[in-house]
């Protein structure tokens, strides 16, 4: 199996998009189903954001200083998603705002993933090269085992704060 960091992250995106479609296919009042799908989305996004925040973005920031603005913008987009994820994790699926909030989360994350895949990853691949991406990916495979699965775990939010404040 490839440990290319971009291949791994794109594979996550694929799984996340699948969950988004499952949510959109669920009936309006299928609260139990929607609740389960949103739990899965929360876990997928928490793990994925952690891996990017901890392992991908800091490397890009160091190795490709020209892309600093993109990294900062991406941290902000992650932050917006983190806020929605945190709110959703405390909300009942039959709350009148649950579906609306999930829909906004889906729109925002779809946009973010598209930008990563279309604008960002190709530049990162060019700038970092195969070997560095393999190394970052290998770290990610290891890190996935200890990655937070819930937004309430401190390690889920720490890196964003560190990166933006330091
Ligand atoms: Fe991202
Ligand atoms: Fe991503």
CSV table of N, CA and C and ligand atoms in Angstrom, one decimal:
chain,number,residue,atom,x,y,z
A,1,UNK,N,0.8,-1.2,0.0
A,1,UNK,CA,0.0,0.0,0.0
A,1,UNK,C,0.9,1.3,0.0
A,2,UNK,N,0.5,2.2,-0.8
A,2,UNK,CA,1.2,3.5,-0.9
A,2,UNK,C,1.1,4.2,0.5
A,3,UNK,N,2.2,4.9,0.9
A,3,UNK,CA,2.1,5.7,2.0
A,3,UNK,C,2.2,7.2,1.6
A,4,UNK,N,2.0,7.5,0.3
A,4,UNK,CA,2.1,8.8,-0.2
A,4,UNK,C,1.0,9.7,0.6
A,5,UNK,N,1.4,10.7,1.2
A,5,UNK,CA,0.5,11.5,2.1
A,5,UNK,C,-0.7,12.0,1.3
A,6,UNK,N,-0.5,12.4,0.1
A,6,UNK,CA,-1.6,13.0,-0.7
A,6,UNK,C,-2.6,11.9,-1.1
A,7,UNK,N,-2.1,10.7,-1.4
A,7,UNK,CA,-2.9,9.6,-1.7
A,7,UNK,C,-3.8,9.2,-0.5
A,8,UNK,N,-3.2,9.2,0.7
A,8,UNK,CA,-3.9,8.9,1.9
A,8,UNK,C,-5.0,9.9,2.2
A,9,UNK,N,-4.6,11.2,2.1
A,9,UNK,CA,-5.6,12.2,2.4
A,9,UNK,C,-6.8,12.2,1.4
A,10,UNK,N,-6.5,12.0,0.1
A,10,UNK,CA,-7.5,11.9,-0.9
A,10,UNK,C,-8.4,10.7,-0.6
A,11,UNK,N,-7.9,9.6,-0.1
A,11,UNK,CA,-8.7,8.5,0.2
A,11,UNK,C,-9.6,8.8,1.3
A,12,UNK,N,-9.1,9.5,2.3
A,12,UNK,CA,-10.0,10.0,3.4
A,12,UNK,C,-11.2,10.9,2.8
A,13,UNK,N,-10.8,11.8,1.9
A,13,UNK,CA,-11.8,12.7,1.3
A,13,UNK,C,-12.9,11.8,0.7
A,14,UNK,N,-12.5,10.8,0.0
A,14,UNK,CA,-13.5,9.9,-0.7
A,14,UNK,C,-14.5,9.3,0.3
A,15,UNK,N,-13.9,8.8,1.4
A,15,UNK,CA,-14.8,8.2,2.5
A,15,UNK,C,-15.7,9.3,3.1
A,16,UNK,N,-15.2,10.5,3.3
A,16,UNK,CA,-16.0,11.6,3.8
A,16,UNK,C,-17.1,11.9,2.9
A,17,UNK,N,-16.8,12.0,1.6
A,17,UNK,CA,-17.8,12.4,0.6
A,17,UNK,C,-18.9,11.3,0.6
A,18,UNK,N,-18.5,10.1,0.8
A,18,UNK,CA,-19.5,9.0,0.8
A,18,UNK,C,-20.5,9.2,2.0
A,19,UNK,N,-19.9,9.5,3.1
A,19,UNK,CA,-20.8,9.8,4.3
A,19,UNK,C,-21.7,11.0,4.0
A,20,UNK,N,-21.2,12.0,3.4
A,20,UNK,CA,-22.1,13.2,3.0
A,20,UNK,C,-23.2,12.8,2.2
A,21,UNK,N,-23.0,11.9,1.2
A,21,UNK,CA,-24.1,11.4,0.3
A,21,UNK,C,-25.1,10.6,1.1
A,22,UNK,N,-24.5,9.8,2.0
A,22,UNK,CA,-25.5,9.0,2.8
A,22,UNK,C,-26.4,9.9,3.6
A,23,UNK,N,-25.8,10.9,4.1
A,23,UNK,CA,-26.7,11.8,4.9
A,23,UNK,C,-27.7,12.5,4.0
A,24,UNK,N,-27.3,12.9,2.9
A,24,UNK,CA,-28.3,13.6,2.0
A,24,UNK,C,-29.4,12.6,1.5
A,25,UNK,N,-29.1,11.3,1.4
A,25,UNK,CA,-30.1,10.3,1.0
A,25,UNK,C,-31.0,9.9,2.1
A,26,UNK,N,-30.7,10.2,3.3
A,26,UNK,CA,-31.5,9.8,4.4
A,26,UNK,C,-32.8,10.6,4.4
A,27,UNK,N,-33.9,10.0,4.8
A,27,UNK,CA,-35.2,10.8,4.8
A,27,UNK,C,-35.2,11.9,5.9
A,28,UNK,N,-36.0,12.9,5.6
A,28,UNK,CA,-36.1,14.1,6.5
A,28,UNK,C,-36.2,13.7,8.0
A,29,UNK,N,-37.1,12.7,8.3
A,29,UNK,CA,-37.4,12.4,9.7
A,29,UNK,C,-36.7,11.1,10.1
A,30,UNK,N,-35.7,10.6,9.3
A,30,UNK,CA,-34.9,9.4,9.7
A,30,UNK,C,-33.9,9.8,10.7
A,31,UNK,N,-34.4,10.2,11.9
A,31,UNK,CA,-33.5,10.8,12.9
A,31,UNK,C,-32.4,9.9,13.4
A,32,UNK,N,-32.7,8.6,13.6
A,32,UNK,CA,-31.7,7.7,14.1
A,32,UNK,C,-30.6,7.5,13.1
A,33,UNK,N,-31.1,7.3,11.8
A,33,UNK,CA,-30.1,7.1,10.7
A,33,UNK,C,-29.2,8.3,10.6
A,34,UNK,N,-29.8,9.5,10.6
A,34,UNK,CA,-29.0,10.7,10.4
A,34,UNK,C,-28.1,10.9,11.6
A,35,UNK,N,-28.5,10.6,12.8
A,35,UNK,CA,-27.7,10.7,13.9
A,35,UNK,C,-26.4,9.8,13.8
A,36,UNK,N,-26.7,8.6,13.3
A,36,UNK,CA,-25.5,7.6,13.2
A,36,UNK,C,-24.6,8.1,12.1
A,37,UNK,N,-25.1,8.6,11.0
A,37,UNK,CA,-24.2,9.1,9.9
A,37,UNK,C,-23.4,10.3,10.4
A,38,UNK,N,-24.1,11.2,11.1
A,38,UNK,CA,-23.3,12.4,11.6
A,38,UNK,C,-22.3,12.0,12.6
A,39,UNK,N,-22.5,11.0,13.4
A,39,UNK,CA,-21.5,10.5,14.3
A,39,UNK,C,-20.3,10.0,13.5
A,40,UNK,N,-20.6,9.3,12.4
A,40,UNK,CA,-19.5,8.8,11.5
A,40,UNK,C,-18.7,10.0,10.9
A,41,UNK,N,-19.5,11.0,10.4
A,41,UNK,CA,-18.9,12.2,9.8
A,41,UNK,C,-18.0,12.9,10.9
A,42,UNK,N,-18.5,13.0,12.1
A,42,UNK,CA,-17.7,13.7,13.1
A,42,UNK,C,-16.4,13.0,13.4
A,43,UNK,N,-16.4,11.6,13.4
A,43,UNK,CA,-15.2,10.9,13.7
A,43,UNK,C,-14.2,11.0,12.5
A,44,UNK,N,-14.8,10.9,11.3
A,44,UNK,CA,-13.9,11.0,10.1
A,44,UNK,C,-13.3,12.3,10.0
A,45,UNK,N,-14.0,13.4,10.2
A,45,UNK,CA,-13.4,14.8,10.1
A,45,UNK,C,-12.5,15.0,11.3
A,46,UNK,N,-12.7,14.5,12.5
A,46,UNK,CA,-11.8,14.7,13.6
A,46,UNK,C,-10.5,14.1,13.3
A,47,UNK,N,-10.5,12.8,12.8
A,47,UNK,CA,-9.2,12.1,12.5
A,47,UNK,C,-8.5,12.8,11.4
A,48,UNK,N,-9.2,13.1,10.3
A,48,UNK,CA,-8.6,13.7,9.1
A,48,UNK,C,-8.0,15.1,9.4
A,49,UNK,N,-8.8,15.9,10.1
A,49,UNK,CA,-8.3,17.3,10.4
A,49,UNK,C,-7.0,17.2,11.3
A,50,UNK,N,-7.1,16.2,12.3
A,50,UNK,CA,-5.9,16.1,13.1
A,50,UNK,C,-4.6,15.7,12.3
A,51,UNK,N,-4.8,14.8,11.4
A,51,UNK,CA,-3.7,14.3,10.5
A,51,UNK,C,-3.1,15.5,9.7
A,52,UNK,N,-4.0,16.3,9.1
A,52,UNK,CA,-3.6,17.4,8.3
A,52,UNK,C,-2.9,18.5,9.2
A,53,UNK,N,-3.6,18.8,10.3
A,53,UNK,CA,-3.1,19.8,11.2
A,53,UNK,C,-1.7,19.5,11.8
A,54,UNK,N,-1.6,18.2,12.1
A,54,UNK,CA,-0.3,17.8,12.8
A,54,UNK,C,0.8,17.4,11.9
A,55,UNK,N,0.4,16.8,10.8
A,55,UNK,CA,1.5,16.1,10.0
A,55,UNK,C,1.7,16.7,8.6
A,56,UNK,N,0.6,17.3,8.0
A,56,UNK,CA,0.7,17.8,6.6
A,56,UNK,C,1.0,19.3,6.6
A,57,UNK,N,0.1,20.0,7.2
A,57,UNK,CA,0.2,21.5,7.1
A,57,UNK,C,1.6,22.0,7.7
A,58,UNK,N,2.0,21.5,8.8
A,58,UNK,CA,3.3,22.1,9.3
A,58,UNK,C,4.5,21.8,8.4
A,59,UNK,N,4.5,20.7,7.7
A,59,UNK,CA,5.5,20.3,6.8
A,59,UNK,C,5.4,21.3,5.6
A,60,UNK,N,4.2,21.5,5.1
A,60,UNK,CA,4.1,22.4,3.9
A,60,UNK,C,4.5,23.8,4.3
A,61,UNK,N,4.2,24.2,5.5
A,61,UNK,CA,4.5,25.5,5.9
A,61,UNK,C,6.0,25.7,6.0
A,62,UNK,N,6.7,24.7,6.5
A,62,UNK,CA,8.2,24.7,6.6
A,62,UNK,C,8.9,24.6,5.2
A,63,UNK,N,8.4,23.7,4.4
A,63,UNK,CA,9.1,23.3,3.2
A,63,UNK,C,8.7,24.2,2.0
A,64,UNK,N,7.5,24.8,2.1
A,64,UNK,CA,7.0,25.6,1.0
A,64,UNK,C,6.6,27.0,1.5
A,65,UNK,N,7.5,27.8,2.0
A,65,UNK,CA,7.0,29.0,2.6
A,65,UNK,C,6.2,29.9,1.7
A,66,UNK,N,6.3,29.7,0.4
A,66,UNK,CA,5.4,30.5,-0.6
A,66,UNK,C,3.9,30.2,-0.4
A,67,UNK,N,3.6,29.0,0.2
A,67,UNK,CA,2.2,28.6,0.3
A,67,UNK,C,1.7,28.9,1.7
A,68,UNK,N,2.4,29.8,2.4
A,68,UNK,CA,2.0,30.1,3.8
A,68,UNK,C,0.5,30.6,3.8
A,69,UNK,N,0.1,31.5,2.9
A,69,UNK,CA,-1.2,32.0,2.9
A,69,UNK,C,-2.3,30.9,2.8
A,70,UNK,N,-2.0,29.9,1.9
A,70,UNK,CA,-2.9,28.8,1.7
A,70,UNK,C,-3.0,28.0,3.0
A,71,UNK,N,-1.9,27.8,3.7
A,71,UNK,CA,-1.9,27.0,4.9
A,71,UNK,C,-2.8,27.8,6.0
A,72,UNK,N,-2.6,29.1,6.1
A,72,UNK,CA,-3.3,29.8,7.1
A,72,UNK,C,-4.8,29.8,6.7
A,73,UNK,N,-5.2,30.0,5.5
A,73,UNK,CA,-6.6,29.9,5.1
A,73,UNK,C,-7.2,28.5,5.4
A,74,UNK,N,-6.4,27.5,5.1
A,74,UNK,CA,-6.9,26.2,5.4
A,74,UNK,C,-7.1,25.9,6.9
A,75,UNK,N,-6.2,26.5,7.7
A,75,UNK,CA,-6.4,26.3,9.2
A,75,UNK,C,-7.7,27.0,9.6
A,76,UNK,N,-8.0,28.1,9.0
A,76,UNK,CA,-9.3,28.8,9.3
A,76,UNK,C,-10.5,28.0,8.8
A,77,UNK,N,-10.4,27.4,7.7
A,77,UNK,CA,-11.5,26.6,7.2
A,77,UNK,C,-11.7,25.3,8.1
A,78,UNK,N,-10.6,24.8,8.5
A,78,UNK,CA,-10.7,23.7,9.5
A,78,UNK,C,-11.3,24.2,10.8
A,79,UNK,N,-11.0,25.3,11.2
A,79,UNK,CA,-11.5,25.9,12.4
A,79,UNK,C,-13.0,26.1,12.3
A,80,UNK,N,-13.5,26.6,11.2
A,80,UNK,CA,-15.0,26.7,11.0
A,80,UNK,C,-15.6,25.4,11.1
A,81,UNK,N,-15.0,24.4,10.4
A,81,UNK,CA,-15.6,23.0,10.5
A,81,UNK,C,-15.6,22.5,11.9
A,82,UNK,N,-14.5,22.7,12.7
A,82,UNK,CA,-14.4,22.3,14.1
A,82,UNK,C,-15.5,22.8,14.9
A,83,UNK,N,-15.9,24.1,14.7
A,83,UNK,CA,-16.9,24.7,15.5
A,83,UNK,C,-18.2,24.0,15.2
A,84,UNK,N,-18.6,23.8,13.9
A,84,UNK,CA,-19.8,23.1,13.6
A,84,UNK,C,-19.8,21.7,14.1
A,85,UNK,N,-18.7,21.0,14.0
A,85,UNK,CA,-18.6,19.6,14.5
A,85,UNK,C,-18.8,19.5,16.0
A,86,UNK,N,-18.2,20.5,16.7
A,86,UNK,CA,-18.4,20.5,18.1
A,86,UNK,C,-19.8,20.7,18.5
A,87,UNK,N,-20.5,21.6,17.8
A,87,UNK,CA,-21.9,21.9,18.1
A,87,UNK,C,-22.8,20.7,17.8
A,88,UNK,N,-22.5,20.1,16.6
A,88,UNK,CA,-23.3,18.9,16.2
A,88,UNK,C,-23.1,17.8,17.2
A,89,UNK,N,-21.9,17.6,17.8
A,89,UNK,CA,-21.7,16.5,18.6
A,89,UNK,C,-22.5,16.6,19.9
A,90,UNK,N,-23.0,17.8,20.2
A,90,UNK,CA,-23.8,18.0,21.4
A,90,UNK,C,-25.3,18.1,21.1
A,91,UNK,N,-25.7,17.9,19.8
A,91,UNK,CA,-27.1,18.2,19.4
A,91,UNK,C,-27.8,17.0,19.1
A,92,UNK,N,-29.1,16.9,19.4
A,92,UNK,CA,-29.9,15.8,19.1
A,92,UNK,C,-30.3,15.8,17.6
A,93,UNK,N,-30.4,14.7,17.0
A,93,UNK,CA,-30.7,14.7,15.6
A,93,UNK,C,-32.1,15.2,15.2
A,94,UNK,N,-33.0,15.3,16.2
A,94,UNK,CA,-34.4,15.8,15.9
A,94,UNK,C,-34.5,17.3,16.3
A,95,UNK,N,-33.3,17.9,16.7
A,95,UNK,CA,-33.3,19.4,16.9
A,95,UNK,C,-33.5,20.0,15.6
A,96,UNK,N,-34.3,21.1,15.6
A,96,UNK,CA,-34.7,21.7,14.3
A,96,UNK,C,-33.4,22.3,13.5
A,97,UNK,N,-32.3,22.5,14.2
A,97,UNK,CA,-31.1,23.0,13.6
A,97,UNK,C,-30.1,21.9,13.1
A,98,UNK,N,-30.4,20.7,13.5
A,98,UNK,CA,-29.5,19.6,13.2
A,98,UNK,C,-29.2,19.4,11.7
A,99,UNK,N,-30.2,19.3,10.9
A,99,UNK,CA,-30.0,19.1,9.5
A,99,UNK,C,-29.4,20.3,8.8
A,100,UNK,N,-29.9,21.5,9.2
A,100,UNK,CA,-29.4,22.7,8.7
A,100,UNK,C,-27.9,22.9,9.0
A,101,UNK,N,-27.5,22.6,10.2
A,101,UNK,CA,-26.1,22.7,10.6
A,101,UNK,C,-25.2,21.7,9.8
A,102,UNK,N,-25.8,20.5,9.7
A,102,UNK,CA,-25.0,19.4,9.0
A,102,UNK,C,-24.9,19.8,7.5
A,103,UNK,N,-25.9,20.4,6.9
A,103,UNK,CA,-25.8,20.8,5.5
A,103,UNK,C,-24.8,21.9,5.3
A,104,UNK,N,-24.7,22.8,6.2
A,104,UNK,CA,-23.7,23.9,6.1
A,104,UNK,C,-22.3,23.3,6.3
A,105,UNK,N,-22.1,22.3,7.2
A,105,UNK,CA,-20.9,21.7,7.4
A,105,UNK,C,-20.5,21.0,6.1
A,106,UNK,N,-21.4,20.2,5.5
A,106,UNK,CA,-21.1,19.5,4.3
A,106,UNK,C,-20.7,20.5,3.2
A,107,UNK,N,-21.4,21.6,3.0
A,107,UNK,CA,-21.1,22.5,1.9
A,107,UNK,C,-19.7,23.1,2.1
A,108,UNK,N,-19.4,23.4,3.4
A,108,UNK,CA,-18.1,24.1,3.7
A,108,UNK,C,-16.9,23.1,3.5
A,109,UNK,N,-17.1,21.8,3.9
A,109,UNK,CA,-16.0,20.9,3.8
A,109,UNK,C,-15.9,20.4,2.4
A,110,UNK,N,-17.0,20.3,1.7
A,110,UNK,CA,-16.8,19.9,0.2
A,110,UNK,C,-16.0,21.0,-0.5
A,111,UNK,N,-16.3,22.2,-0.2
A,111,UNK,CA,-15.5,23.3,-0.9
A,111,UNK,C,-14.1,23.2,-0.5
A,112,UNK,N,-13.8,23.0,0.8
A,112,UNK,CA,-12.4,22.9,1.3
A,112,UNK,C,-11.7,21.8,0.7
A,113,UNK,N,-12.3,20.6,0.6
A,113,UNK,CA,-11.6,19.4,0.0
A,113,UNK,C,-11.4,19.6,-1.5
A,114,UNK,N,-12.3,20.3,-2.1
A,114,UNK,CA,-12.1,20.6,-3.6
A,114,UNK,C,-10.9,21.5,-3.8
A,115,UNK,N,-10.8,22.5,-3.0
A,115,UNK,CA,-9.6,23.4,-3.1
A,115,UNK,C,-8.3,22.7,-2.8
A,116,UNK,N,-8.4,21.8,-1.8
A,116,UNK,CA,-7.2,21.0,-1.5
A,116,UNK,C,-6.8,20.2,-2.7
A,117,UNK,N,-7.7,19.5,-3.2
A,117,UNK,CA,-7.4,18.6,-4.3
A,117,UNK,C,-7.1,19.3,-5.6
A,118,UNK,N,-7.8,20.3,-5.9
A,118,UNK,CA,-7.6,21.0,-7.2
A,118,UNK,C,-6.4,22.0,-7.2
A,119,UNK,N,-6.3,22.8,-6.2
A,119,UNK,CA,-5.3,23.9,-6.2
A,119,UNK,C,-4.1,23.5,-5.4
A,120,UNK,N,-4.3,22.8,-4.3
A,120,UNK,CA,-3.2,22.8,-3.3
A,120,UNK,C,-2.4,21.6,-3.4
A,121,UNK,N,-3.0,20.4,-3.5
A,121,UNK,CA,-2.2,19.2,-3.5
A,121,UNK,C,-1.3,19.1,-4.7
A,122,UNK,N,-1.7,19.5,-5.9
A,122,UNK,CA,-0.8,19.5,-7.0
A,122,UNK,C,0.5,20.3,-6.8
A,123,UNK,N,0.3,21.5,-6.2
A,123,UNK,CA,1.4,22.4,-5.9
A,123,UNK,C,2.3,21.7,-4.8
A,124,UNK,N,1.7,21.1,-3.8
A,124,UNK,CA,2.4,20.5,-2.7
A,124,UNK,C,3.2,19.3,-3.3
A,125,UNK,N,2.6,18.5,-4.2
A,125,UNK,CA,3.3,17.4,-4.8
A,125,UNK,C,4.6,17.9,-5.6
A,126,UNK,N,4.4,19.0,-6.3
A,126,UNK,CA,5.5,19.5,-7.1
A,126,UNK,C,6.6,20.0,-6.1
A,127,UNK,N,6.2,20.7,-5.1
A,127,UNK,CA,7.2,21.3,-4.2
A,127,UNK,C,7.9,20.3,-3.3
A,128,UNK,N,7.2,19.4,-2.8
A,128,UNK,CA,7.7,18.5,-1.8
A,128,UNK,C,8.4,17.2,-2.4
A,129,UNK,N,7.8,16.7,-3.5
A,129,UNK,CA,8.4,15.6,-4.1
A,129,UNK,C,7.9,14.3,-3.5
A,130,UNK,N,8.2,13.2,-4.2
A,130,UNK,CA,7.7,11.9,-3.8
A,130,UNK,C,8.3,11.4,-2.5
A,131,UNK,N,9.6,11.6,-2.2
A,131,UNK,CA,10.2,11.0,-1.1
A,131,UNK,C,9.6,11.6,0.2
A,132,UNK,N,9.5,13.0,0.2
A,132,UNK,CA,9.0,13.6,1.4
A,132,UNK,C,7.5,13.2,1.7
A,133,UNK,N,6.8,13.1,0.6
A,133,UNK,CA,5.3,12.7,0.7
A,133,UNK,C,5.2,11.3,1.3
A,134,UNK,N,6.1,10.4,0.9
A,134,UNK,CA,6.1,9.1,1.4
A,134,UNK,C,6.4,9.1,2.9
A,135,UNK,N,7.3,9.9,3.3
A,135,UNK,CA,7.7,10.0,4.7
A,135,UNK,C,6.6,10.6,5.5
A,136,UNK,N,6.0,11.6,5.1
A,136,UNK,CA,4.9,12.2,5.8
A,136,UNK,C,3.7,11.2,5.9
A,137,UNK,N,3.5,10.5,4.8
A,137,UNK,CA,2.4,9.5,4.8
A,137,UNK,C,2.7,8.4,5.8
A,138,UNK,N,3.9,8.0,5.9
A,138,UNK,CA,4.2,6.9,6.8
A,138,UNK,C,4.0,7.3,8.3
A,139,UNK,N,4.3,8.6,8.5
A,139,UNK,CA,4.0,9.2,9.9
A,139,UNK,C,2.5,9.2,10.1
A,140,UNK,N,1.8,9.5,9.1
A,140,UNK,CA,0.3,9.6,9.2
A,140,UNK,C,-0.3,8.2,9.5
A,141,UNK,N,0.2,7.2,8.9
A,141,UNK,CA,-0.3,5.9,9.1
A,141,UNK,C,-0.1,5.5,10.6
A,142,UNK,N,1.0,5.8,11.1
A,142,UNK,CA,1.3,5.6,12.6
A,142,UNK,C,0.4,6.4,13.4
A,143,UNK,N,0.3,7.7,13.1
A,143,UNK,CA,-0.5,8.7,13.9
A,143,UNK,C,-2.0,8.4,13.9
A,144,UNK,N,-2.5,7.8,12.9
A,144,UNK,CA,-3.9,7.5,12.8
A,144,UNK,C,-4.4,6.7,14.0
A,145,UNK,N,-3.5,5.8,14.5
A,145,UNK,CA,-3.8,4.9,15.6
A,145,UNK,C,-4.1,5.7,16.9
A,146,UNK,N,-3.4,6.8,17.0
A,146,UNK,CA,-3.6,7.6,18.3
A,146,UNK,C,-4.4,8.9,18.0
A,147,UNK,N,-4.9,9.0,16.8
A,147,UNK,CA,-5.7,10.2,16.5
A,147,UNK,C,-6.9,10.3,17.3
A,148,UNK,N,-7.3,11.6,17.7
A,148,UNK,CA,-8.6,11.7,18.4
A,148,UNK,C,-9.8,11.4,17.5
A,149,UNK,N,-10.8,10.9,18.1
A,149,UNK,CA,-12.0,10.5,17.3
A,149,UNK,C,-13.2,11.4,17.6
A,150,UNK,N,-13.0,12.1,18.7
A,150,UNK,CA,-14.1,13.0,19.2
A,150,UNK,C,-13.5,14.4,19.3
A,151,UNK,N,-14.4,15.4,19.0
A,151,UNK,CA,-13.9,16.8,19.1
A,151,UNK,C,-13.6,17.2,20.5
A,152,UNK,N,-14.1,16.5,21.5
A,152,UNK,CA,-13.9,16.9,22.9
A,152,UNK,C,-12.5,16.4,23.4
A,153,UNK,N,-11.8,15.6,22.6
A,153,UNK,CA,-10.5,15.2,23.0
A,153,UNK,C,-9.5,16.4,22.8
A,154,UNK,N,-8.7,16.7,23.8
A,154,UNK,CA,-7.9,18.0,23.6
A,154,UNK,C,-7.0,17.9,22.4
A,155,UNK,N,-6.5,16.8,22.0
A,155,UNK,CA,-5.5,16.7,20.9
A,155,UNK,C,-6.2,17.1,19.6
A,156,UNK,N,-7.6,17.1,19.6
A,156,UNK,CA,-8.3,17.4,18.3
A,156,UNK,C,-8.1,18.9,18.0
A,157,UNK,N,-8.0,19.8,19.0
A,157,UNK,CA,-8.0,21.2,18.7
A,157,UNK,C,-6.6,21.8,19.0
A,158,UNK,N,-5.7,21.1,19.6
A,158,UNK,CA,-4.5,21.8,20.1
A,158,UNK,C,-3.7,22.4,19.0
A,159,UNK,N,-3.5,21.6,17.9
A,159,UNK,CA,-2.5,22.0,16.9
A,159,UNK,C,-3.0,23.2,16.1
A,160,UNK,N,-4.3,23.3,15.9
A,160,UNK,CA,-4.7,24.5,15.2
A,160,UNK,C,-4.4,25.7,16.0
A,161,UNK,N,-4.7,25.6,17.3
A,161,UNK,CA,-4.4,26.8,18.2
A,161,UNK,C,-2.9,27.1,18.1
A,162,UNK,N,-2.1,26.1,18.4
A,162,UNK,CA,-0.6,26.3,18.4
A,162,UNK,C,-0.2,26.9,17.1
A,163,UNK,N,-0.6,26.4,16.0
A,163,UNK,CA,-0.2,26.8,14.7
A,163,UNK,C,-0.5,28.3,14.4
A,164,UNK,N,-1.7,28.7,14.8
A,164,UNK,CA,-2.2,30.0,14.5
A,164,UNK,C,-1.6,31.0,15.5
A,165,UNK,N,-1.4,30.6,16.8
A,165,UNK,CA,-0.9,31.5,17.8
A,165,UNK,C,0.6,31.7,17.8
A,166,UNK,N,1.3,30.6,17.5
A,166,UNK,CA,2.8,30.7,17.7
A,166,UNK,C,3.4,31.4,16.5
B,1,LIG,FE1,-8.1,20.2,5.1
B,2,LIG,FE1,-8.3,17.3,3.6
